Rosetta silent file (secondary structure, phi, psi, omega in degrees, C-alpha in Angstrom):
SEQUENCE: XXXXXXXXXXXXXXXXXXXXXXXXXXXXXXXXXXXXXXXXXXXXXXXXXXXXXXXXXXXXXXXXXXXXXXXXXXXXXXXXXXXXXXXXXXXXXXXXXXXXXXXXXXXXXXXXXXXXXXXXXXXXXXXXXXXXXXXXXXXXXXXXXXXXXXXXXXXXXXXXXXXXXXXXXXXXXXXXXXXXXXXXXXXXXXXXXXXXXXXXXXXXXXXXXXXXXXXXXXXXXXXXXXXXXXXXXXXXXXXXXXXXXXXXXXXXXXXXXXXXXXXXXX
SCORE:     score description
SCORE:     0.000 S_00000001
   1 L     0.000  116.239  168.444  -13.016  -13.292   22.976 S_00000001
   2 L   -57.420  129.448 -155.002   -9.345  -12.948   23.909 S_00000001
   3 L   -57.078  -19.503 -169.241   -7.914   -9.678   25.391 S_00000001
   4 L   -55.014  -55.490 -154.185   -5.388   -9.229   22.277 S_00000001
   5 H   -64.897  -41.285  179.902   -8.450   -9.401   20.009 S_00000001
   6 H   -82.182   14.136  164.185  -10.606   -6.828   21.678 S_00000001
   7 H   -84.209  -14.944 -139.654   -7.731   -4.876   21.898 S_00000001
   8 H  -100.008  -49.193 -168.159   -6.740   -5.342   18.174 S_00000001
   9 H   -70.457  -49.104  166.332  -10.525   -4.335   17.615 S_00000001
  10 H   -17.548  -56.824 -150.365  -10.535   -1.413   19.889 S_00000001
  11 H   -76.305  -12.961 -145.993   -7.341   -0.097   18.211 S_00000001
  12 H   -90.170  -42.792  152.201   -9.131   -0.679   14.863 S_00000001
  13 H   -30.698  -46.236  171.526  -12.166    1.512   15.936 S_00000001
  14 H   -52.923  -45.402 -155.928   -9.474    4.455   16.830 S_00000001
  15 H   -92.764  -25.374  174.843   -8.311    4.197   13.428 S_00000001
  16 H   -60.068  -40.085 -173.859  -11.622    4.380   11.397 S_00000001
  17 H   -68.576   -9.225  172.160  -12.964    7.123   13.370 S_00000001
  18 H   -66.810  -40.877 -170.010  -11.287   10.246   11.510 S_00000001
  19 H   -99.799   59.868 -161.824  -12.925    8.636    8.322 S_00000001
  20 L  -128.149 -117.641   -6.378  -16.352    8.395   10.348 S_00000001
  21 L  -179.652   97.670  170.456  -16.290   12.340   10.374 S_00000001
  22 L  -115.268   18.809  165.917  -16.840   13.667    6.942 S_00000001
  23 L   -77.457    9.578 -175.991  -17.052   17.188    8.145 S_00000001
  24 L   -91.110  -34.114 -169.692  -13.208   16.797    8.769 S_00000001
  25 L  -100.911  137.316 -164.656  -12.515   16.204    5.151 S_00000001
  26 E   -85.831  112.587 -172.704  -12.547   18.495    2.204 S_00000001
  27 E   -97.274  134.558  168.768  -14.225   17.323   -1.490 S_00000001
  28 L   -76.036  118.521 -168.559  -12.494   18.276   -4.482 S_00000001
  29 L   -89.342  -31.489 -141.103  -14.857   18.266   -6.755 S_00000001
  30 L   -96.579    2.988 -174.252  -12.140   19.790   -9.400 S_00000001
  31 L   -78.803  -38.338  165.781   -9.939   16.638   -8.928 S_00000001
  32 H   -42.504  -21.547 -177.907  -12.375   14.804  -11.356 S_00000001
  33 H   -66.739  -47.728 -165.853  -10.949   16.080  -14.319 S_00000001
  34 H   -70.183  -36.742 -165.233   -7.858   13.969  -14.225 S_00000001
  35 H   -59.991  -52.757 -167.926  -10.100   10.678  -13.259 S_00000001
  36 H   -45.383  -51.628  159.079  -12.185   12.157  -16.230 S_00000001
  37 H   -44.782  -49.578 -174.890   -9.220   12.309  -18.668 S_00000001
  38 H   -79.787  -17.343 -177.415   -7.920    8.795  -18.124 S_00000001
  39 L    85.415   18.117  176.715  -11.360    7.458  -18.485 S_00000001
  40 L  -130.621  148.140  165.740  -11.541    5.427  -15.433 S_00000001
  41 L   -80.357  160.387 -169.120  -13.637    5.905  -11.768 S_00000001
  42 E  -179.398  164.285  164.281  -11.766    6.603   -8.758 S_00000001
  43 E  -145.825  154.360  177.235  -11.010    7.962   -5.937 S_00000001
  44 E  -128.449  152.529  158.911   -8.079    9.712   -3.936 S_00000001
  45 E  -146.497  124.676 -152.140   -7.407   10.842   -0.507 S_00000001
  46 E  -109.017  123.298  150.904   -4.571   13.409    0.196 S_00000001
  47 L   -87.906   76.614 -132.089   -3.449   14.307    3.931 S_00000001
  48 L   -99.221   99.130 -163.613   -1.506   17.323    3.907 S_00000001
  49 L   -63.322  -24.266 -166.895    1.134   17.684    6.497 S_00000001
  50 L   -91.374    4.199  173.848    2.317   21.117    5.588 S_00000001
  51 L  -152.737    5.755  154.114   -1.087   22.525    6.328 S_00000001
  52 L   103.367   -1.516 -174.616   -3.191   19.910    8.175 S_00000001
  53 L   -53.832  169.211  154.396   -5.928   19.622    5.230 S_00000001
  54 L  -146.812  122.087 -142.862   -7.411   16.794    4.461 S_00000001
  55 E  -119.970  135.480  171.934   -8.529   16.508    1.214 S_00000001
  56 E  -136.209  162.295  164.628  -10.876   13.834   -0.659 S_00000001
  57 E  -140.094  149.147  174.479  -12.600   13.216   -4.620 S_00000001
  58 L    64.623   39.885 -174.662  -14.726   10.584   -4.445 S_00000001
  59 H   -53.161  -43.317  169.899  -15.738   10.249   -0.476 S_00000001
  60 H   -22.307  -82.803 -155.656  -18.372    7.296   -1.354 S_00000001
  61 H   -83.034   -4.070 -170.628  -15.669    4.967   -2.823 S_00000001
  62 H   -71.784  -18.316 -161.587  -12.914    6.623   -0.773 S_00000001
  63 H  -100.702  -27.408  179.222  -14.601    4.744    2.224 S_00000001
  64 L   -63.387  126.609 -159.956  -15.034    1.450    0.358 S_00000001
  65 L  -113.974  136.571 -138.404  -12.859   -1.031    0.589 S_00000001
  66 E  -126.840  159.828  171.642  -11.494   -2.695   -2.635 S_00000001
  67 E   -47.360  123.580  137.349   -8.597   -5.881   -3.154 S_00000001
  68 L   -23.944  -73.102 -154.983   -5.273   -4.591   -1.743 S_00000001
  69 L    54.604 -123.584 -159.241   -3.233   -6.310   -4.517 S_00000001
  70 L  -104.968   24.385  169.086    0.417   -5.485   -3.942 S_00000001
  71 L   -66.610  -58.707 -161.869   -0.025   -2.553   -2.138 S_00000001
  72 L   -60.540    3.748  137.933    0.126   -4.796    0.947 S_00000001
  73 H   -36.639  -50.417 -178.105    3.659   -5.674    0.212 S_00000001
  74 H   -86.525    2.745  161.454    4.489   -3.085    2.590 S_00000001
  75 H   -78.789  -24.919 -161.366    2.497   -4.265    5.674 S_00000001
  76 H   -77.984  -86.530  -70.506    3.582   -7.971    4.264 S_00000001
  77 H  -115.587  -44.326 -175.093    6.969   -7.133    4.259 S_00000001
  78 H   -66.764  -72.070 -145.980    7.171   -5.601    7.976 S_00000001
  79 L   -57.284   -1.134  176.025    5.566   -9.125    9.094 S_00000001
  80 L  -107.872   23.874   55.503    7.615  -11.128    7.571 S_00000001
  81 L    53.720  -88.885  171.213   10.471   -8.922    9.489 S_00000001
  82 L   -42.606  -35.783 -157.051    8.935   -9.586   12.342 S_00000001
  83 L  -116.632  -15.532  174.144    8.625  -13.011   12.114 S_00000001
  84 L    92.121    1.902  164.544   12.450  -13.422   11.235 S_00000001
  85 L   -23.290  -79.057 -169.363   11.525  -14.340    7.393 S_00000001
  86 L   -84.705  150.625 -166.492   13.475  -11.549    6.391 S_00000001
  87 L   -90.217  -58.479 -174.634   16.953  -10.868    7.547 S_00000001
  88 L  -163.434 -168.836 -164.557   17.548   -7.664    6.215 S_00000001
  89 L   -86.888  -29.492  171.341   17.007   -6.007    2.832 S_00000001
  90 L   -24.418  -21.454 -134.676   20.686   -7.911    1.467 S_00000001
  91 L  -104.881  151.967 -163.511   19.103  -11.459    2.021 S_00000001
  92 L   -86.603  130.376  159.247   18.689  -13.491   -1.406 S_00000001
  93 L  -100.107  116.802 -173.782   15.090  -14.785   -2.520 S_00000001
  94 L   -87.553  120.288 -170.974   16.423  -17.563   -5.078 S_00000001
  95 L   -61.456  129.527 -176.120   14.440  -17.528   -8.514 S_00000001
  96 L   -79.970   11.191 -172.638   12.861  -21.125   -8.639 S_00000001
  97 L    73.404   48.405  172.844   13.635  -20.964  -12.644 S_00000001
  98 L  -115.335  115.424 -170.513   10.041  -20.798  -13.389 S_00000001
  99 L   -74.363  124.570  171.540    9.666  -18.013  -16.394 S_00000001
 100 L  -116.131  161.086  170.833    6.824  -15.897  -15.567 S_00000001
 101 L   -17.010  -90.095  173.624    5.061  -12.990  -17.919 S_00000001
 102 L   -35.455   93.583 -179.809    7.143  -10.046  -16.026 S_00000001
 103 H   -59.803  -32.418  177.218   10.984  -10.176  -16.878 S_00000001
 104 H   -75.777   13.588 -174.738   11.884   -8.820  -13.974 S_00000001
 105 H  -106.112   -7.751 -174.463   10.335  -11.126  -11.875 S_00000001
 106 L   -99.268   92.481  160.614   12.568  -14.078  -13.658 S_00000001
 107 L   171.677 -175.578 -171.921   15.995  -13.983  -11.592 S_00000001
 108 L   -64.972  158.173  161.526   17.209  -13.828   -7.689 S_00000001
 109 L  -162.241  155.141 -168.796   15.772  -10.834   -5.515 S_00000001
 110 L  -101.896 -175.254  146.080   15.968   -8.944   -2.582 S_00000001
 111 H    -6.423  -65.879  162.455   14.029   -7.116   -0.272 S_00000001
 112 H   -58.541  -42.721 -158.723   14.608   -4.100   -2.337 S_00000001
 113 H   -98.138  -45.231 -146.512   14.333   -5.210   -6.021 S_00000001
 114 H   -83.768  -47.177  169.264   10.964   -7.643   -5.032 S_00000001
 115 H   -45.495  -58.206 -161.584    9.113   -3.879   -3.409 S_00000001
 116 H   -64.945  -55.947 -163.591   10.465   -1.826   -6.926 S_00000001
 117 L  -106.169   29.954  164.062    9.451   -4.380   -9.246 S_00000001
 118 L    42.144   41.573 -172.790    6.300   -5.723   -7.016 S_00000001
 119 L   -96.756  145.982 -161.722    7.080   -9.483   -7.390 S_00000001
 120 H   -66.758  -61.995 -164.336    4.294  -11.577   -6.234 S_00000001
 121 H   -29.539  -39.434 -176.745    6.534  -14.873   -5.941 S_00000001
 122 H   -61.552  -42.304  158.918    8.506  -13.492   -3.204 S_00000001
 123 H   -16.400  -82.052 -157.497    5.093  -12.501   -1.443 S_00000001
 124 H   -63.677  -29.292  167.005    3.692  -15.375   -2.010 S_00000001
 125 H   -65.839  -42.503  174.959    7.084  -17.467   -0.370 S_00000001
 126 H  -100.417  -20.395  151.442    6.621  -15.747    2.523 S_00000001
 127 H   -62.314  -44.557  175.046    3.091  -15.974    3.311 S_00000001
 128 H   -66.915  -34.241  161.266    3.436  -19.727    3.300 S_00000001
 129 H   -24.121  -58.237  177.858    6.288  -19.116    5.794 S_00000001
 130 H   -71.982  -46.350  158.770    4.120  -17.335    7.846 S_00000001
 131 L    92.035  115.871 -176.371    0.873  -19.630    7.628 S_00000001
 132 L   -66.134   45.203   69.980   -2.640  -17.822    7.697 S_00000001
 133 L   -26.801  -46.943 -174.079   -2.732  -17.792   11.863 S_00000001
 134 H   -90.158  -42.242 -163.284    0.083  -15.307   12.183 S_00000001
 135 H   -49.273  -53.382 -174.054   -1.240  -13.269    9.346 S_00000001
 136 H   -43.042  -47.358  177.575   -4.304  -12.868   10.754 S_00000001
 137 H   -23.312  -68.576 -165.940   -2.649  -11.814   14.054 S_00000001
 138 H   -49.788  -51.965 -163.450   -0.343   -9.265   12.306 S_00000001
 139 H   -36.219  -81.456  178.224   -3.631   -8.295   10.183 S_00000001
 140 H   -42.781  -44.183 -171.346   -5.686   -7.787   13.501 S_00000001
 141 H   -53.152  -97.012 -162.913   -2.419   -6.084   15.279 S_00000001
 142 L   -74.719   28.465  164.038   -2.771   -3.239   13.074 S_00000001
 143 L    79.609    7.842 -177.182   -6.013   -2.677   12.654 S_00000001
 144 L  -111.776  151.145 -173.490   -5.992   -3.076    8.483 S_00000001
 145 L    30.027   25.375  -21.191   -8.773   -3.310    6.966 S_00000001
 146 L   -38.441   -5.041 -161.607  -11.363   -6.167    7.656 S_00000001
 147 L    27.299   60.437 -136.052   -8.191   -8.396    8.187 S_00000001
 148 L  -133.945  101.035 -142.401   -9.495  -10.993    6.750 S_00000001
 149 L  -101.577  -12.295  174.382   -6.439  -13.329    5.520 S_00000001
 150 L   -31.363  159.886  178.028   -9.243  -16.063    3.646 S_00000001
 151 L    80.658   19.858  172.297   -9.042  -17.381    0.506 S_00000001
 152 L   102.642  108.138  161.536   -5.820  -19.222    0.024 S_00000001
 153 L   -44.845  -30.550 -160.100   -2.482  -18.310    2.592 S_00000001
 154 L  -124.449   11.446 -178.917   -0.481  -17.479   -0.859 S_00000001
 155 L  -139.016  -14.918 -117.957   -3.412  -15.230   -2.469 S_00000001
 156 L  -104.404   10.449  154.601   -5.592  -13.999   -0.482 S_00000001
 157 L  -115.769   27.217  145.620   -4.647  -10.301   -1.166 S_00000001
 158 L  -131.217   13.319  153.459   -4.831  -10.747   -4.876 S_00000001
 159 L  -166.664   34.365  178.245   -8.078  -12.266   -5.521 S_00000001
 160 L  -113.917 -128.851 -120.740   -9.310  -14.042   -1.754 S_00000001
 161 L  -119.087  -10.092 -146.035  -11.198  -12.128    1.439 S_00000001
 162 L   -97.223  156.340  163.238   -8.732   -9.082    2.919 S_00000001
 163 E  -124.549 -173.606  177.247  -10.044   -5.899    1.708 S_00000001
 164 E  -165.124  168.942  128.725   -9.057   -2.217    2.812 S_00000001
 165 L   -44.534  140.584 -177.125   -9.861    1.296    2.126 S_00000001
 166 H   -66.826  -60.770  167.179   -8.677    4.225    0.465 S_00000001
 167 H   -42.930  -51.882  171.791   -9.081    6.160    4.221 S_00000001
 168 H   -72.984  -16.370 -174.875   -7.417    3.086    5.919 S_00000001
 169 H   -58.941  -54.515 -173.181   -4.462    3.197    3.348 S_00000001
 170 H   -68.244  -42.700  157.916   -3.799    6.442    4.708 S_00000001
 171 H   -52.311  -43.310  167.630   -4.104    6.036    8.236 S_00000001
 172 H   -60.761  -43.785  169.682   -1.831    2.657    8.081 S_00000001
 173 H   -44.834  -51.727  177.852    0.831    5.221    6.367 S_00000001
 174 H   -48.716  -40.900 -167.400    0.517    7.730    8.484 S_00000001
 175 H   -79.031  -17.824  166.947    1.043    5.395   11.620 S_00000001
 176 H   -48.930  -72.226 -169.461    4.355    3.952    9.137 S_00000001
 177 H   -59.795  -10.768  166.534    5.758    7.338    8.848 S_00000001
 178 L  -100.825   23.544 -167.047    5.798    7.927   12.274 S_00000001
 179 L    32.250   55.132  163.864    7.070    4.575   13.425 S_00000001
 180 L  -104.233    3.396  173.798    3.895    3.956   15.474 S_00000001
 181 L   -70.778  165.233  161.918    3.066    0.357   13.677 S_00000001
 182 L   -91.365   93.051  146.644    3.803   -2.908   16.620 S_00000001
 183 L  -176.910  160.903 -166.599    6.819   -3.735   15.315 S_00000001
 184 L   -46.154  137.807  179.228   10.678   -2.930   15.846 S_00000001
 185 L   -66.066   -8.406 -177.830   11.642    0.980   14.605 S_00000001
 186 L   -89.933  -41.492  178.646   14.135   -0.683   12.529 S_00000001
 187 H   -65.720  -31.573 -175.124   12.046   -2.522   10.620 S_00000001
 188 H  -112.502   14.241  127.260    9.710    0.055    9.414 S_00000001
 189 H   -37.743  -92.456  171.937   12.845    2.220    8.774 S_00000001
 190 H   -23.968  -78.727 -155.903   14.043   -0.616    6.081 S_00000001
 191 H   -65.891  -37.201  178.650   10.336   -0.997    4.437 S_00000001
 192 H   -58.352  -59.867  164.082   10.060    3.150    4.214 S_00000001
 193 H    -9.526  -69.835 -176.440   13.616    2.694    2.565 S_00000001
 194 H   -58.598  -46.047 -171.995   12.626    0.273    0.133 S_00000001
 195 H   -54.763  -10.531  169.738    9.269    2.000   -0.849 S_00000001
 196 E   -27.501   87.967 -168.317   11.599    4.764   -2.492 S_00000001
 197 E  -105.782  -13.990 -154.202   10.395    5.541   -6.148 S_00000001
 198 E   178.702  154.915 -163.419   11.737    8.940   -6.449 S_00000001
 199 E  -163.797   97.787  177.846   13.959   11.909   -5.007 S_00000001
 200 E  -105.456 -178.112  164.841   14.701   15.819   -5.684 S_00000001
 201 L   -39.413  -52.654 -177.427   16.570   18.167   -3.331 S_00000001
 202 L  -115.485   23.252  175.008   13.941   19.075   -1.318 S_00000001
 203 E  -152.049  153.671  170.043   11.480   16.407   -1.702 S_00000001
 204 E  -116.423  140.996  138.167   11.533   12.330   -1.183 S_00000001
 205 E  -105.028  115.689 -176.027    8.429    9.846   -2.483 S_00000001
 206 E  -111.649  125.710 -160.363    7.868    7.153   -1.227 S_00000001
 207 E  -151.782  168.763  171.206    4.836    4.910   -2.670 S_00000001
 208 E  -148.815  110.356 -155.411    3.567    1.572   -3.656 S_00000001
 209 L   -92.581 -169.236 -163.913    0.934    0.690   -6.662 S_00000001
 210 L  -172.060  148.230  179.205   -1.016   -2.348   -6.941 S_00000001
 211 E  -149.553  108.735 -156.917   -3.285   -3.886   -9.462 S_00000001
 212 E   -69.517   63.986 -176.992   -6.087   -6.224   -8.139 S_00000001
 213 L   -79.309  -11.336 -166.362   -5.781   -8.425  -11.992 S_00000001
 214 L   -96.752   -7.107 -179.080   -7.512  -11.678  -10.888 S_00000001
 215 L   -88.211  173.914 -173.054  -10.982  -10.013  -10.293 S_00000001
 216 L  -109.812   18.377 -171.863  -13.459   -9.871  -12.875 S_00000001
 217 L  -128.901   42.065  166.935  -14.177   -5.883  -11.344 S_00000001
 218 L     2.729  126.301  159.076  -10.276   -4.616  -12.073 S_00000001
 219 E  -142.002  163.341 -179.792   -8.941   -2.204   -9.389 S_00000001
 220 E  -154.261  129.721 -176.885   -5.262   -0.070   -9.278 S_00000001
 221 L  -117.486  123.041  165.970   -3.920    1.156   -6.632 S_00000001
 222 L  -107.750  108.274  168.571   -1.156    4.014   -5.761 S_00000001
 223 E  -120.004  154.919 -171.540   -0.498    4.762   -2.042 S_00000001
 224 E   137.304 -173.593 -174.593    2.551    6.799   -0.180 S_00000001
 225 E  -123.065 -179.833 -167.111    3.811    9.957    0.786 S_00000001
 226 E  -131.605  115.498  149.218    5.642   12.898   -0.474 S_00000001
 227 E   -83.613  115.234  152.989    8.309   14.138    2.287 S_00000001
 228 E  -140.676  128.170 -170.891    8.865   17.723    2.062 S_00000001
 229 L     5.363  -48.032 -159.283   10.353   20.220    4.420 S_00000001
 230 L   -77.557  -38.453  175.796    7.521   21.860    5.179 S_00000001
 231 E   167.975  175.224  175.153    5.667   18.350    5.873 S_00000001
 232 E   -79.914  145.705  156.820    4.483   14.809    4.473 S_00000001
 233 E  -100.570  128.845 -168.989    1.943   14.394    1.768 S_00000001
 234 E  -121.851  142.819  160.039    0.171   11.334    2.555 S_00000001
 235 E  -134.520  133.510  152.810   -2.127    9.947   -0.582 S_00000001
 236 E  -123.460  136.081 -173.923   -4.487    6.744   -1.453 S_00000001
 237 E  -144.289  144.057  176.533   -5.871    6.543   -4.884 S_00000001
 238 E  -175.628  136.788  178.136   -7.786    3.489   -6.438 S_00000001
 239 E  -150.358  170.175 -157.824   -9.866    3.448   -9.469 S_00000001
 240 E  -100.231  142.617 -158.303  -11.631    0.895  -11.505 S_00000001
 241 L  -134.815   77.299  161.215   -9.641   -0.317  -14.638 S_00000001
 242 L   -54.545  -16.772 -171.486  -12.876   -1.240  -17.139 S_00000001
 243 L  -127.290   51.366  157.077  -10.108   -2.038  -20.056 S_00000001
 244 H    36.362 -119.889 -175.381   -8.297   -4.069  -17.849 S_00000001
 245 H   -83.683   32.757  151.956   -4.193   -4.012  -18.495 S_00000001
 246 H   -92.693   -0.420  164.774   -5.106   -0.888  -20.829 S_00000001
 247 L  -117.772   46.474  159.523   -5.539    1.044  -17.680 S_00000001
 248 L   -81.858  142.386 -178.589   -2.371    0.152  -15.916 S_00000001
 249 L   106.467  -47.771 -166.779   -0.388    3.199  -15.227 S_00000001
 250 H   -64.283  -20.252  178.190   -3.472    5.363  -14.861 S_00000001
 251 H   -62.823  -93.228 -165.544   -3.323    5.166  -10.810 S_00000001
 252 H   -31.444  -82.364 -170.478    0.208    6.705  -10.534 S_00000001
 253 H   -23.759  -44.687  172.581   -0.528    8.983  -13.522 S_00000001
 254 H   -92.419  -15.881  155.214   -3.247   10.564  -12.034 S_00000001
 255 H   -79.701  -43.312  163.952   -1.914   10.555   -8.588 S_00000001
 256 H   -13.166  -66.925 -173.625    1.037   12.144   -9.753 S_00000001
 257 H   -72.695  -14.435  155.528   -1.031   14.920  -11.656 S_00000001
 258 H   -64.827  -26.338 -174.837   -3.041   15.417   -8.200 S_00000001
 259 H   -85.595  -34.800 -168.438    0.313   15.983   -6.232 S_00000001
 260 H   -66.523  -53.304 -150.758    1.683   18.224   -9.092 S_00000001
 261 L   -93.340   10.564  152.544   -1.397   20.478   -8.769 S_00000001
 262 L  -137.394   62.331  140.416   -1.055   21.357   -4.941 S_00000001
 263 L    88.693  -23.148 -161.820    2.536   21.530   -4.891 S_00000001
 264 L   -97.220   -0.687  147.055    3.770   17.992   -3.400 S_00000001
 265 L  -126.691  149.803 -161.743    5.428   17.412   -6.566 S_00000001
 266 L   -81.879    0.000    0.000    7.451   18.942   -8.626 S_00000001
């Protein structure tokens, strides 16, 4: 075993232990209603900056770890960064002319436009760049989630081996927003940039959803933070989508209506 790797595991041990401890975390019980409304199972977990809670619904599945899908654009994004893929967010991804389902996914795109409208090609173009040996690396660098890169170099975080957590979602954010990932402060400047979905006076959100569509067990995901004066809102939500692309949507929607009811959104 090489020293990186027991380091990589070491670090990964650090990050698991807060959701080892589940007298640190707080169950909503009353947070069910919204899962209950939309009709789907789930779970969320809220970190609250402006008052140190830490808040859970669903600790069982909160600890389980489910398909990324495109949440993992934003760890993908610093490594291909990193790796000199990406220049900066200006640099052109050139549409191969192949019409896919998603109109927005048929035309050139950048940094910026492939995070907002979550296009897999662009992804997928840069994992073979990278070549399942560095992923794993990066994977193992930061500690997410089994890191387990299997299953096809150009898939294998929408239907191959890596899985993650609701709990690790949050902890890889947390270590984002505080520029504490291994990689250049510039770089995870740019991907918090891009992750922008929304902006008031006093508040910024930054998030990324995901929808696991190639499994025959549907999952959707919404992860990010709320900046607000006072402090970050950090949230992971994932729930089980039984009516397949009739529950698309319902992740944001109900994190949304979780943030609205303590305050992190307006």
């Amino acid at each position: 075993m090489t020293v990186g790797f027991r380091l990589a595991a070491a670090l990964a041990l650090v990050l698991l232990a807060p959701a080892a401890h589940a007298a640190d975390w707080r169950e909503r019980a009353d947070w069910s209603r919204f899962f209950s409304e939309a009709r789907v199972p789930g779970a969320i977990v809220v970190v609250d900056g402006r008052n140190g809670s830490h808040s859970v619904y669903n600790a069982a599945r909160a600890r389980e770890r489910f398909l990324p899908a495109s949440t993992f654009k934003v760890p993908h994004a610093l490594f291909a960064l990193d790796a000199g893929l990406v220049r900066d967010e200006f640099q052109v991804f050139r549409w191969d002319g192949v019409r896919r389902e998603i109109e927005s996914w048929n035309r050139d795109q950048d940094l910026r436009s492939s995070m907002r409208n979550s296009v897999v090609w662009v992804y997928q173009e840069l994992a073979r760049g990278l070549g399942e040996r560095r992923e794993r690396e990066y994977l193992r660098r930061i500690g997410y989630g089994n890191a387990d890169p299997s299953g096809g170099v150009d898939r294998f975080w929408l239907d191959g081996g890596l899985r993650i957590s609701a709990m690790e979602q949050v902890e890889f954010l947390q270590r984002l927003y505080r520029n504490e990932l291994p990689f250049r402060t510039e770089h995870q400047r740019l991907v918090k940039d891009v992750m922008i979905v929304g902006a008031g006076w006093d508040w910024i959100l930054r998030a990324k959803t995901g929808w696991g569509a190639r499994m025959k067990s549907q999952v959707g995901w919404w992860v990010g933070w709320v900046e607000r004066p006072e402090g970050p809102v950090f949230f992971a939500l994932n729930i089980g989508m039984p009516r397949g692309a009739d529950d698309v949507h319902k992740d944001e929607a109900i994190g949304r209506a979780v943030l609205r009811s303590i305050g992190a959104l307006p």
